[in-house]
Every structure is written in structure tokens, then in C-alpha cells.
mmCIF file of C-alpha atoms and ligand atoms in Angstrom:
data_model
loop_
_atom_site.group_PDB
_atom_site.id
_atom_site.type_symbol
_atom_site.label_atom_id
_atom_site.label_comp_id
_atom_site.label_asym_id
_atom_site.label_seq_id
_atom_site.Cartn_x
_atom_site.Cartn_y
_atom_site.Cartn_z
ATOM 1 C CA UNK R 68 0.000 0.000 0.000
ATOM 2 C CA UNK R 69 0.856 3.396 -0.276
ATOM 3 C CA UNK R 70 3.269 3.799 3.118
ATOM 4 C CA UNK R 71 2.773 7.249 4.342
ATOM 5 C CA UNK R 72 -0.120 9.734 4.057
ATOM 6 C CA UNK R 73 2.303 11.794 2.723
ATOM 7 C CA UNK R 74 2.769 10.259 -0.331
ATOM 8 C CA UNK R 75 -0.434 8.748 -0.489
ATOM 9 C CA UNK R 76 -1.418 11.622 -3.292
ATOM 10 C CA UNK R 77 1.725 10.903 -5.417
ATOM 11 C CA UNK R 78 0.744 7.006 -5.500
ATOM 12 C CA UNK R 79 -2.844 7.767 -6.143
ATOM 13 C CA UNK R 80 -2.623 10.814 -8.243
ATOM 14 C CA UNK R 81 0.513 11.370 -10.141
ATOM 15 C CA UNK R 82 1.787 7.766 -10.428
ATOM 16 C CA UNK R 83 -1.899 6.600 -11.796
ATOM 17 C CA UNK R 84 -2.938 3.944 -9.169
ATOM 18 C CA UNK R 85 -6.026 5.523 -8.337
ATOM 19 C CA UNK R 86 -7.887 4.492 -5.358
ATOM 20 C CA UNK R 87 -7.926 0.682 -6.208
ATOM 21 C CA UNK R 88 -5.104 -0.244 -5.998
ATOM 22 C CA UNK R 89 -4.675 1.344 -2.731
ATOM 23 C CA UNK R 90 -7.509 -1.511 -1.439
ATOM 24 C CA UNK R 91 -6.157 -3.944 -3.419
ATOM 25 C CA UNK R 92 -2.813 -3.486 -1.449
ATOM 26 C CA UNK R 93 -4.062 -3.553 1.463
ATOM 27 C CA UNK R 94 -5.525 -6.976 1.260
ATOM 28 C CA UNK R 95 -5.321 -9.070 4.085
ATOM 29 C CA UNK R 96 -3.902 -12.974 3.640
ATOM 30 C CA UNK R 97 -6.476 -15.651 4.816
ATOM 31 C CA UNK R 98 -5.223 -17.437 7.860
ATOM 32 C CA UNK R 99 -3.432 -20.926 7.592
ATOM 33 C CA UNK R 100 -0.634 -22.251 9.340
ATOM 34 C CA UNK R 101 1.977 -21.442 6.840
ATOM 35 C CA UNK R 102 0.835 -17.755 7.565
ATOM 36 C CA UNK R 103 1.026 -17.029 11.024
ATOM 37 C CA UNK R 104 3.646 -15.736 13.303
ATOM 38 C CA UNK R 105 4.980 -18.870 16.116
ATOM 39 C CA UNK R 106 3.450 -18.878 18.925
ATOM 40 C CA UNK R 107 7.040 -19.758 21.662
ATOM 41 C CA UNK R 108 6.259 -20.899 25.340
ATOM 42 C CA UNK R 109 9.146 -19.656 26.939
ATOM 43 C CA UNK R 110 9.276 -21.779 30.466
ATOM 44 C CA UNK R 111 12.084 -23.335 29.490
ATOM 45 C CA UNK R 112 13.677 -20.880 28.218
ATOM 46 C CA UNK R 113 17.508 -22.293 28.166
ATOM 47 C CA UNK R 114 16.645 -25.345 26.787
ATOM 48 C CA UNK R 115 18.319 -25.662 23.200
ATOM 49 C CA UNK R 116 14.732 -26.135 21.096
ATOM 50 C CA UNK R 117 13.586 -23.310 22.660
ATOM 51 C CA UNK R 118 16.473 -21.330 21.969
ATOM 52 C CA UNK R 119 16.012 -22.917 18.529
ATOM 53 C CA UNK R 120 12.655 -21.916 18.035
ATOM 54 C CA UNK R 121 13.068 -18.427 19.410
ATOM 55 C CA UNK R 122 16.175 -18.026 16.495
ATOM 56 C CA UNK R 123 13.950 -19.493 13.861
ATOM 57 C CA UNK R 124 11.098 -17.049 14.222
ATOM 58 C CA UNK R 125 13.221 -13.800 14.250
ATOM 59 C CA UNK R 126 15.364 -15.074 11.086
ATOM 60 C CA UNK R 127 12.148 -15.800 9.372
ATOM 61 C CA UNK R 128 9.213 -14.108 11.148
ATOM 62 C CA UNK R 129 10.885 -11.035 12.945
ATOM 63 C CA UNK R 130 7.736 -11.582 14.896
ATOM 64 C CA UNK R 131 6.163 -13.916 17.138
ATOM 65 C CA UNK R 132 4.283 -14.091 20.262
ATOM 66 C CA UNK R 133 5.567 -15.503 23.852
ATOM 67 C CA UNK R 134 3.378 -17.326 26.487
ATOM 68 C CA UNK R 135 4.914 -18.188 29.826
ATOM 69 C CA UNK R 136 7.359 -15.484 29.996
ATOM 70 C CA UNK R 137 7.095 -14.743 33.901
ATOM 71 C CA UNK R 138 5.071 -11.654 34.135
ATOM 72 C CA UNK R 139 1.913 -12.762 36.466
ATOM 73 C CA UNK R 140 -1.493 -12.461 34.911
ATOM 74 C CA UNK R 141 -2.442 -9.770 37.805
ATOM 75 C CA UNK R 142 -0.073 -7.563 36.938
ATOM 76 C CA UNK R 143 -0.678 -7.902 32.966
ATOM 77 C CA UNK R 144 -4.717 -7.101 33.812
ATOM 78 C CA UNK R 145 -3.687 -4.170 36.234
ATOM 79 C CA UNK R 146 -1.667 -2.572 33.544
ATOM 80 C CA UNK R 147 -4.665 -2.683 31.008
ATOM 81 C CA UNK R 148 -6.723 -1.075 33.388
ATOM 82 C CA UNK R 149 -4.808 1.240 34.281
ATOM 83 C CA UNK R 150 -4.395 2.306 30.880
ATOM 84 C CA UNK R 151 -8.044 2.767 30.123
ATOM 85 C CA UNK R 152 -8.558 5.011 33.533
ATOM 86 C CA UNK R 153 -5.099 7.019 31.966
ATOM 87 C CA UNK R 154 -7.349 7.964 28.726
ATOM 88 C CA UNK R 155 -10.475 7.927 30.691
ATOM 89 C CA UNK R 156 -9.036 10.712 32.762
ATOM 90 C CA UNK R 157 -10.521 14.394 32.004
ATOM 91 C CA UNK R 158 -9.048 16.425 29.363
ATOM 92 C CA UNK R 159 -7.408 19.302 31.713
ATOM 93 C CA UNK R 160 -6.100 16.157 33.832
ATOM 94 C CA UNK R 161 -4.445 15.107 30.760
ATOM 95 C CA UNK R 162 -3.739 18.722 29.061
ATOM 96 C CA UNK R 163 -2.089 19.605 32.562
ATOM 97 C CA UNK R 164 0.642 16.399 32.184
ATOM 98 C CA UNK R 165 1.787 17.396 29.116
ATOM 99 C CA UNK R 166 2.403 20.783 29.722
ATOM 100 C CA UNK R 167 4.210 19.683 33.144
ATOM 101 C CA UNK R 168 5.893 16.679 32.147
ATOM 102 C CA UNK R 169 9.983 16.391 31.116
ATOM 103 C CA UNK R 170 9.992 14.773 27.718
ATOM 104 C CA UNK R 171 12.743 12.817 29.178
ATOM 105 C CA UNK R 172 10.443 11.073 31.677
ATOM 106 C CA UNK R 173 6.593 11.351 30.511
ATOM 107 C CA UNK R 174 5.153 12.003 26.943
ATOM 108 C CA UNK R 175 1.651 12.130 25.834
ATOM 109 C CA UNK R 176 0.981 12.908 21.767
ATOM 110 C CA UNK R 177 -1.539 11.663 18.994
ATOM 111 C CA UNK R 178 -0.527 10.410 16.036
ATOM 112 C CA UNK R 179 2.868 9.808 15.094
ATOM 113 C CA UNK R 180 4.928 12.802 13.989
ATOM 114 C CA UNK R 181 1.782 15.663 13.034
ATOM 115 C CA UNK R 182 3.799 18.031 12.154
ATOM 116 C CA UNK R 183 5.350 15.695 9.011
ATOM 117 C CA UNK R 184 2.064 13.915 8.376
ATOM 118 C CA UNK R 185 -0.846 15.174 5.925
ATOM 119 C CA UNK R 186 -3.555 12.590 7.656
ATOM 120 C CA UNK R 187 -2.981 12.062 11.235
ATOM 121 C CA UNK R 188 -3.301 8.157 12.936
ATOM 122 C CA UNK R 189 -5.535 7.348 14.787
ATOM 123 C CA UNK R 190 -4.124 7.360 18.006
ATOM 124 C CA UNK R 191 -3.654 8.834 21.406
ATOM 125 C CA UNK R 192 -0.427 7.527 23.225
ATOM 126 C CA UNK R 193 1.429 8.012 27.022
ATOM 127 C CA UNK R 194 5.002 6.903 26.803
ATOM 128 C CA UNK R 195 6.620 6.484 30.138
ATOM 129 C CA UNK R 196 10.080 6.241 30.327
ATOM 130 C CA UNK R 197 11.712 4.093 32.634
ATOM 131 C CA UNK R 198 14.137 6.048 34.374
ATOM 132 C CA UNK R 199 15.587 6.770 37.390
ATOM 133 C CA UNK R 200 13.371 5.877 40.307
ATOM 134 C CA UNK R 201 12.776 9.510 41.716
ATOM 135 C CA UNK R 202 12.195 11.049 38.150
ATOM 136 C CA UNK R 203 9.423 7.863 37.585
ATOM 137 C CA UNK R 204 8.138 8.740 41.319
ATOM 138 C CA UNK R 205 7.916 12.897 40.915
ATOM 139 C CA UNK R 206 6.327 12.350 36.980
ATOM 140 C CA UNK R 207 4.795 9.375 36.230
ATOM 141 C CA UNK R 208 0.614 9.584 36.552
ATOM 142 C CA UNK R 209 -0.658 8.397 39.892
ATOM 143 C CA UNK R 210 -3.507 5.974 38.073
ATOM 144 C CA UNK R 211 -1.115 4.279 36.460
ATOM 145 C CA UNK R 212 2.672 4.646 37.816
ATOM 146 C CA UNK R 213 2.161 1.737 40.357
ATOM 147 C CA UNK R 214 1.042 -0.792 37.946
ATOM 148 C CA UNK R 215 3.330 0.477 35.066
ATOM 149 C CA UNK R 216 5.990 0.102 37.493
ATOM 150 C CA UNK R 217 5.369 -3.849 38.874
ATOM 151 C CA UNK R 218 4.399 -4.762 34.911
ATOM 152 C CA UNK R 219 8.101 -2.983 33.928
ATOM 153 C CA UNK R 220 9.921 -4.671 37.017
ATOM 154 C CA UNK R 221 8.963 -8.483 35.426
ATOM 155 C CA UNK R 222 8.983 -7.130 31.407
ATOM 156 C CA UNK R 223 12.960 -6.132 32.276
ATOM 157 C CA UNK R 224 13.845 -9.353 33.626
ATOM 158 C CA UNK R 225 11.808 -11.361 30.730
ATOM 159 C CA UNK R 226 13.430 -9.090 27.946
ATOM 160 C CA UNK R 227 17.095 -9.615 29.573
ATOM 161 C CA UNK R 228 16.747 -13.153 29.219
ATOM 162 C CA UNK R 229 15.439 -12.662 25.586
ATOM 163 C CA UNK R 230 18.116 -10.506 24.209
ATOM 164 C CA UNK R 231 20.295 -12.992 26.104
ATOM 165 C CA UNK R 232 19.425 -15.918 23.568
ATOM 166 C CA UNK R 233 19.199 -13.319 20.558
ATOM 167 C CA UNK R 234 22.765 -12.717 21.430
ATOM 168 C CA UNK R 235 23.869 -15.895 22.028
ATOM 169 C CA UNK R 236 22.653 -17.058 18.614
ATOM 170 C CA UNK R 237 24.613 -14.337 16.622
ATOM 171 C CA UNK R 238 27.412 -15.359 19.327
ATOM 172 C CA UNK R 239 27.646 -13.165 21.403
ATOM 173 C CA UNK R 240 28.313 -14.435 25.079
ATOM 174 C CA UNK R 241 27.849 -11.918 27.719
ATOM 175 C CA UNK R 242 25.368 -9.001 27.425
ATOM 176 C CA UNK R 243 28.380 -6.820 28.847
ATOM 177 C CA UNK R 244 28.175 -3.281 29.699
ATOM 178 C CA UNK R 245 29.310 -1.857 26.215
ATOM 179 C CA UNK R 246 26.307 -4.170 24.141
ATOM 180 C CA UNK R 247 23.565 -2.997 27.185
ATOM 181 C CA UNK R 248 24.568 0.326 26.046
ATOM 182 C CA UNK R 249 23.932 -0.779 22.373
ATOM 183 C CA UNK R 250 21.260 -2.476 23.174
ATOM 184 C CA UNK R 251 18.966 -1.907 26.016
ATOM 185 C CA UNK R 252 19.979 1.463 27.640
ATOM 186 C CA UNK R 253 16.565 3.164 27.512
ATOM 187 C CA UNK R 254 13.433 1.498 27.862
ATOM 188 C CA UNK R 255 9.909 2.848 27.287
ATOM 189 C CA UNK R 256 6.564 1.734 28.015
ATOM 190 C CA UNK R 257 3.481 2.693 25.905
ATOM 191 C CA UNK R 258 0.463 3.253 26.742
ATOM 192 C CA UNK R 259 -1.311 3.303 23.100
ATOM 193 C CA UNK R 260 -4.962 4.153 22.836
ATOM 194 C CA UNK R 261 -7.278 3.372 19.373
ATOM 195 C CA UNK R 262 -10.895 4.741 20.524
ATOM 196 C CA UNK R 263 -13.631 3.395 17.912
ATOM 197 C CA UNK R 264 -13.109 4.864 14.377
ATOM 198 C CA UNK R 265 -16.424 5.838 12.469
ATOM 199 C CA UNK R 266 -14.733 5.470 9.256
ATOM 200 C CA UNK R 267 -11.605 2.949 9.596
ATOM 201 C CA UNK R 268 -10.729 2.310 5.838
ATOM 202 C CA UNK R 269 -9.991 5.973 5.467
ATOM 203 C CA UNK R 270 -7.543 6.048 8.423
ATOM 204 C CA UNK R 271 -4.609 4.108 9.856
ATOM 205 C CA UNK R 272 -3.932 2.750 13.214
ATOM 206 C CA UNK R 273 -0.741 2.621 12.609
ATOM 207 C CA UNK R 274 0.341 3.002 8.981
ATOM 208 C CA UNK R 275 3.081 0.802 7.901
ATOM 209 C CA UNK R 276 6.496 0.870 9.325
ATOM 210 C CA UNK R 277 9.285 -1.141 10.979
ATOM 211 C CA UNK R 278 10.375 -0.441 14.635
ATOM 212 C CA UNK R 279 13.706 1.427 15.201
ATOM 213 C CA UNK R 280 13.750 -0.360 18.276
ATOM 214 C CA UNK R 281 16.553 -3.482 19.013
ATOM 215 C CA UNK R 282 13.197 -5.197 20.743
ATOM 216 C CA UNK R 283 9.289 -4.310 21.277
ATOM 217 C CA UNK R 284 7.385 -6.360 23.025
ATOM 218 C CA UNK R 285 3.751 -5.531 22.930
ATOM 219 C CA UNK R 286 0.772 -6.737 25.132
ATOM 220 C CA UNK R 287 -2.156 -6.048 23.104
ATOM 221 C CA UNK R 288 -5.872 -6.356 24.490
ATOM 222 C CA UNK R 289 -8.259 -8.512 22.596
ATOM 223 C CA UNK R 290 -10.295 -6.794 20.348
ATOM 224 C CA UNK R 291 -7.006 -7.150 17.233
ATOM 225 C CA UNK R 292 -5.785 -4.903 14.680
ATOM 226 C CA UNK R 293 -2.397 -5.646 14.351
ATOM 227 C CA UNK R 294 -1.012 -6.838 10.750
ATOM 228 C CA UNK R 295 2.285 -7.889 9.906
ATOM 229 C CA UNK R 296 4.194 -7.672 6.105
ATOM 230 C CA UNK R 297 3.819 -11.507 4.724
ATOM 231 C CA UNK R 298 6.613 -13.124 3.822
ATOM 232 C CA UNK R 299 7.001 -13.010 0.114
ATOM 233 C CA UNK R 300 3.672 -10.806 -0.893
ATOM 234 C CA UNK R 301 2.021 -7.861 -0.606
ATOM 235 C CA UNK R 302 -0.081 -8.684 1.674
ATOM 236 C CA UNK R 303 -0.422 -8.550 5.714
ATOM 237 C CA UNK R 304 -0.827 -11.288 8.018
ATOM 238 C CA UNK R 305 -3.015 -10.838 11.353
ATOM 239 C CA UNK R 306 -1.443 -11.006 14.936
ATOM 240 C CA UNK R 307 -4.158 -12.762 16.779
ATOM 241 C CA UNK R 308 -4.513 -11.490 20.481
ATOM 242 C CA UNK R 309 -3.546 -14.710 22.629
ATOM 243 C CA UNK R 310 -4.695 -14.364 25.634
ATOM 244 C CA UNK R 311 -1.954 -13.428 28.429
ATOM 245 C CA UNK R 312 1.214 -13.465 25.343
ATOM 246 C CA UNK R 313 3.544 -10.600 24.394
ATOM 247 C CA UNK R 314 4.453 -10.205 20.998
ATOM 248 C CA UNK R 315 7.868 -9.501 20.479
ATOM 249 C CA UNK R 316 9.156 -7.792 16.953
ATOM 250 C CA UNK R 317 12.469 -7.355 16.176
ATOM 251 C CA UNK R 318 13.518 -3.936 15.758
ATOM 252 C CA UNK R 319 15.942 -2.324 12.989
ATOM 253 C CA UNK R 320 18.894 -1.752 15.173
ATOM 254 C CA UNK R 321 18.954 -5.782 15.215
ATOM 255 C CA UNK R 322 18.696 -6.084 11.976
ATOM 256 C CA UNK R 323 21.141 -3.939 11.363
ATOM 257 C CA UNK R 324 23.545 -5.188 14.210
ATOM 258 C CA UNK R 325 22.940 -8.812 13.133
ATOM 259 C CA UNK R 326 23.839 -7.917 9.347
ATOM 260 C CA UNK R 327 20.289 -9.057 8.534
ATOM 261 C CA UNK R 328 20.189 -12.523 10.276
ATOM 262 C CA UNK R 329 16.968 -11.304 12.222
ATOM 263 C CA UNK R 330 14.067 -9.135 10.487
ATOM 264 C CA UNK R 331 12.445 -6.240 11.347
ATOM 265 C CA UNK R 332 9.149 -6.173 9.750
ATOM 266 C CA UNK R 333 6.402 -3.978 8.381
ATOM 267 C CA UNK R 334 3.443 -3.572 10.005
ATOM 268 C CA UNK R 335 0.338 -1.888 10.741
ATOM 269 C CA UNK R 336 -2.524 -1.257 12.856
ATOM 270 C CA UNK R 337 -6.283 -1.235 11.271
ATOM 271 C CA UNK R 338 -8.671 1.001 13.683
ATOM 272 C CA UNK R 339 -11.669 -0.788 14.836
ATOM 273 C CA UNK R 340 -14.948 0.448 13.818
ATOM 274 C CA UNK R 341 -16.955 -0.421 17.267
ATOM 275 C CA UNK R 342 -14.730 -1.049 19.683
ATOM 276 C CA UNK R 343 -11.632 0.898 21.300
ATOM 277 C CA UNK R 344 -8.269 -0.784 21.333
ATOM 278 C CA UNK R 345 -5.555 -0.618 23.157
ATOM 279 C CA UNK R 346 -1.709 -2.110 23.425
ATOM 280 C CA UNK R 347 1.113 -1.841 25.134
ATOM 281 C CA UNK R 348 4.596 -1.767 23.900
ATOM 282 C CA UNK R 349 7.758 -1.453 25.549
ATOM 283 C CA UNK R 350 10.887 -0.256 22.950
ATOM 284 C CA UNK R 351 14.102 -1.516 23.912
ATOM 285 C CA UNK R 352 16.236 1.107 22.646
ATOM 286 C CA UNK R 353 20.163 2.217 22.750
ATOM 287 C CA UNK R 354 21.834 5.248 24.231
ATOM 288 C CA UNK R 355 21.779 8.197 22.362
ATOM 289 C CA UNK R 356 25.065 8.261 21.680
ATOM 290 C CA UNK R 357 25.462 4.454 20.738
ATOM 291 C CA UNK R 358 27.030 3.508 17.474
ATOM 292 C CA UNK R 359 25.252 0.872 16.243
ATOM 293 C CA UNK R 360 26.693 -1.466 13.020
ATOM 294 C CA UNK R 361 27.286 -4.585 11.869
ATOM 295 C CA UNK R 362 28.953 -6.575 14.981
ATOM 296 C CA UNK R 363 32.277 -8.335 13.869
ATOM 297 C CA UNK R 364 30.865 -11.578 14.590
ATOM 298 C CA UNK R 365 28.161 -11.467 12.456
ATOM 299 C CA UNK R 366 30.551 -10.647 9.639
ATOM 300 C CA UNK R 367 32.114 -14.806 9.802
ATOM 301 C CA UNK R 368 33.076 -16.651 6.205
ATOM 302 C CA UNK R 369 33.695 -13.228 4.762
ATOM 303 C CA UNK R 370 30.267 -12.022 4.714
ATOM 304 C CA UNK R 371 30.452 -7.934 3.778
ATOM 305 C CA UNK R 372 28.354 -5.286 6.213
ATOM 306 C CA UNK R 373 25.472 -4.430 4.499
ATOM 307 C CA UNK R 374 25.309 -0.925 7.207
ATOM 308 C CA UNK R 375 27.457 1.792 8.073
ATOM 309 C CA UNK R 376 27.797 2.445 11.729
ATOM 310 C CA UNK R 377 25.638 5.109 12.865
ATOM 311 C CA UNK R 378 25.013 7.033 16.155
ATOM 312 C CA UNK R 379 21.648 6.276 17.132
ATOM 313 C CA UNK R 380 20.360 9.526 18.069
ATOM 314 C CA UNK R 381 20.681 10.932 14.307
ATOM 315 C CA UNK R 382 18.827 7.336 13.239
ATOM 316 C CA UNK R 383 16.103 8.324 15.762
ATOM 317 C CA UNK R 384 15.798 11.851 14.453
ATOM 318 C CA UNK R 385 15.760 10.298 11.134
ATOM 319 C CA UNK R 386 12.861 8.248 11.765
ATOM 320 C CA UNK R 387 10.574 10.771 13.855
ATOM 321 C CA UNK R 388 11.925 13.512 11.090
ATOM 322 C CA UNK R 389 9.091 12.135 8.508
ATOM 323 C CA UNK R 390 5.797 10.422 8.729
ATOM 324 C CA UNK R 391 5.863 6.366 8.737
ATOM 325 C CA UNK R 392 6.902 5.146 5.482
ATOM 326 C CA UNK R 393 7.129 1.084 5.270
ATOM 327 C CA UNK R 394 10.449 -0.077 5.587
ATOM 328 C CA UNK R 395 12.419 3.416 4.806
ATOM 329 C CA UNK R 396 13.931 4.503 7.774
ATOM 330 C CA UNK R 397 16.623 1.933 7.665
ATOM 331 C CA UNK R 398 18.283 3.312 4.334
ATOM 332 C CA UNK R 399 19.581 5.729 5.950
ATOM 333 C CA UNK R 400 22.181 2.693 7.530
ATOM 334 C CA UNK R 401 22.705 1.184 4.695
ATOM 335 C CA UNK R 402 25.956 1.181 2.555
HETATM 336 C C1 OGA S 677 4.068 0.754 17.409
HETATM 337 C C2 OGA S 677 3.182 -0.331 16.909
HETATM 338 C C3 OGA S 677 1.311 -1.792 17.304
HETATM 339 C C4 OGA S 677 0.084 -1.928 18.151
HETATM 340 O O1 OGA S 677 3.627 1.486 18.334
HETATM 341 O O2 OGA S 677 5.196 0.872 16.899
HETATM 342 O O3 OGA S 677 3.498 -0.903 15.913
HETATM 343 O O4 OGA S 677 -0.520 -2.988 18.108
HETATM 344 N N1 OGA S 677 2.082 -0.644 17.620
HETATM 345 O O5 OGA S 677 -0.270 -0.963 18.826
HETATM 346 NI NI1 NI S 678 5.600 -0.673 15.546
#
């Protein structure tokens, strides 16, 4: 489909493809099991088929879901609820937080980047960083920062031991100081709110685009509206909510570090015409001032780096620099 509102009037207008082939684009693949993301229980998570399975799914999927992963069921339900009394709150309430909050510590926006966008998503979103604990204490919002805080306190230890067998399979041994800094420096957690959308095939969720994240891992409620890029076609593939799983997408600064070993794939979110969705995604992200490339021992048997090394801040304003355009932001790394 056409990737960004922006150019949504050059693909429909000056390159001739008029509005059908912007539905015919967006067509959605019919369910089997040769078209869905894995579904990985991750109890055992050091045994080898695990590991296995977990390596299989981000060289070929870039995107599965996890059940099992230690965060208790309470503390997954108190999070969504919490979320919904966030939005639910009234407007000064929420008009009053963003005025007062430190980017650095609390955002709340709509839409993507507006200011680069011609149609706007159809989203509200909170994005608590997860910071130092007086800066999380003095900003975060009371109906939420408690629950945000216990979900955050299992997520970290479930995404250490992730990255942990992502490493270890591009062989890397240690997690180390240097690749945390690479790697997992900043985390975020979203709060990401899709109220009911009168007219959904004239808006995007989300439109199409690739995570600049090394990780997300996304707890989604159940009402669905998440689509991933098939493999081989044009068309998108449905991330069924499972009941108590996270889905976990690789992000481009994995991609990029693993030379293309793991994916980071397209995707999207449809709005819902009745119902009001929401998920919750936590980016894994470097430091600012990471340099993130090809690591040497991804580049065995000769292999050549397909990316420069960058500093990840300029990636990052890269990617928030324009509205969401498919699978474009990682040019900008490439050689
Ligand atoms: C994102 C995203 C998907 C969802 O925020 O990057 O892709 O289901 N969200 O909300
Ligand atoms: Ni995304």
C-alpha cells in the first residue's frame, strides 16, 4: 500500500494507481498455518529447542508471540486497566501532564509525527520512560505509575533473558556493559490508545512501518488490529490477540547489528470500527550516543556489512523527522 499519508497523493494521483489499488494493497492474507507468526512458550527458556525456536522465528518471522514469559497475569490485567482510567481521565487532567511533564520522563501525543504527516493516525499515546526511580516517582501519573511500574519490574527481567538468547545465537556471550549500552539502555513503556473509528478504511492505526527499536514487546488487548508484512507478498498477516502473550518484533537496530540474520518487519494497525483498542509496547532502545553497526561476529566466512555504523540519536531523528513510510527509515544505515 501506499506507506505514508504523505505520499499517499503521489501514489494515487501522479503515479496513476487511483484508489484501487490502494484496497487492493491492502488486502489481508487468509489465515493458515503457513501464515502465522509462532506462537514460543518460553518456560524453558535455556533449553536448546527453545532457543532454537526463538532463532527461527526472528530469522524468518521477525515476529512472534511468547506465552509463559514470567510476568503474572495480575499484573498484565492491572496494567490494562490502568491504561483505560489514563485515557479515561478528564481532558485538563491530561492537558495539565503534558504541559508539566519532562519529555525525558513522561510524553503524551496523537498520532505519530503531526507536524510531518498530511492525515494524522488514529491514536492517542502516554510513553513512560523508565528512568531513574525519583524522576518515575515525581512524573509518572498516579492511576497508572504503580502498575506500570510492577508490569516494567517483570517485562525487564523477561526481555534480559530474551536478548540474552538473541545474542547468544549471533554469538555473542555476555550481554556486557558496552552491548547494554547498544542495546537496552533506555526502555519505554506505551500506553497506546485506538478509541472506535467511524470510518476505519480511510484512516490508519498505525500506517506501515518497521520499529527502530533493538526489541518491542507488545501486550495487546483482545479486540485485534495488528497486521504484519507476509513473507514473500504484498499482503499482511493478522497477529491474533492470545490471551496473556507478548508479541515480540524485532527492531531495525537488530537487523542492522545482526547484518540481517533477524528481520524487522512492516506492520500496521487497522482502527476498529466499534470497539476501542488498546496495546502496550515497551521499545528496547540504545543510548543516544550508541554507534550501532554490523557486529564483527556477524561478519564470519567473509560475509560484507550491508550498514554503516551510525550514532543512534541521528537514526532516531531520522525516523521521527518524517511520517511512517514502510520499511524506509533503515536506508539511511545502509551502505
Ligand atoms: C508501534 C506499533 C502496534 C500496536 O507502536 O510501533 O506498531 O498494536 N504498535 O499498537
Ligand atoms: Ni511498531
Amino acid at each position: 500500500m501506499p506507506t505514508t499519508p504523505t505520499n499517499l497523493i503521489d501514489f494515487l494521483v501522479n503515479q496513476a494507481n487511483g484508489v484501487k489499488a490502494r484496497l487492493d494493497k491492502c488486502k489481508i492474507i487468509p489465515q493458515d498455518s503457513e501464515q502465522s507468526i509462532p506462537i514460543i512458550d518460553f518456560t524453558n527458556w535455556e533449553d536448546i529447542q527453545v532457543q532454537d525456536s526463538i532463532f527461527s522465528a526472528a530469522t524468518k518471522w521477525g515476529f512472534f508471540q511468547i506465552v509463559n514469559h514470567g510476568i503474572p497475569i495480575n499484573a498484565v490485567d492491572d496494567l490494562k486497566a490502568s491504561v483505560h482510567k489514563f485515557f479515561e481521565l478528564p481532558v485538563e487532567e491530561k492537558k495539565s501532564l503534558k504541559e508539566n511533564s519532562p519529555p525525558d520522563v513522561v510524553r503524551l501525543a496523537t498520532s505519530f509525527s503531526p507536524h510531518a504527516e498530511s492525515v494524522l493516525e488514529w491514536k492517542d499515546h502516554l510513553h513512560l520512560v523508565y528512568t531513574s526511580e525519583e524522576k518515575i516517582h515525581a512524573y509518572w501519573p498516579p492511576v497508572c505509575k504503580d502498575q506500570a511500574l510492577e508490569y516494567m519490574k517483570y517485562a525487564e527481567a523477561f526481555i534480559r533473558k530474551l536478548l540474552k538468547v538473541l545474542l547468544k545465537k549471533l554469538n555473542v556471550k555476555e550481554l556486557g556493559r558496552e552491548r547494554e549500552h547498544a542495546l537496552m539502555d533506555t526502555m519505554s513503556l506505551g500506553f497506546v490508545y485506538y478509541p472506535a473509528c467511524p470510518a476505519p478504511e480511510l484512516v490508519s492505526g498505525v500506517s506501515p512501518h518497521s520499529d527502530i527499536t533493538s526489541i518491542t514487546v507488545l501486550l495487546q488487548d483482545d479486540i485485534g488490529g495488528l497486521y504484519v508484512r507476509g513473507k514473500d507478498s504484498d499482503g499482511w498477516i493478522n497477529v491474533p490477540p492470545v490471551n496473556g502473550a507478548l508479541v515480540v518484533n524485532i527492531g531495525d537496530v537488530l537487523q542492522i547489528m545482526s547484518n540481517e540474520c533477524y528481520k524487522s518487519i512492516e506492520h500496521r494497525v487497522v482502527a476498529n470500527r466499534n470497539k476501542t483498542r488498546i496495546s502496550m509496547p515497551i521499545f528496547v532502545n540504545p543510548a543516544p550516543d550508541a554507534i550501532i553497526g554490523p557486529l564483527s561476529k556477524t561478519l564470519k566466512n567473509g560475509d560484507e556489512p550491508l550498514y554503516k555504523q551510525v550514532v543512534y540519536s541521528d537514526y532516531f531523528n531520522h525516523f521521527f523527522s518524517k511520517a511512517h513510510d514502510g520499511k524506509k527509515t533503515i536506508e539511511f544505515a545502509k551502505i
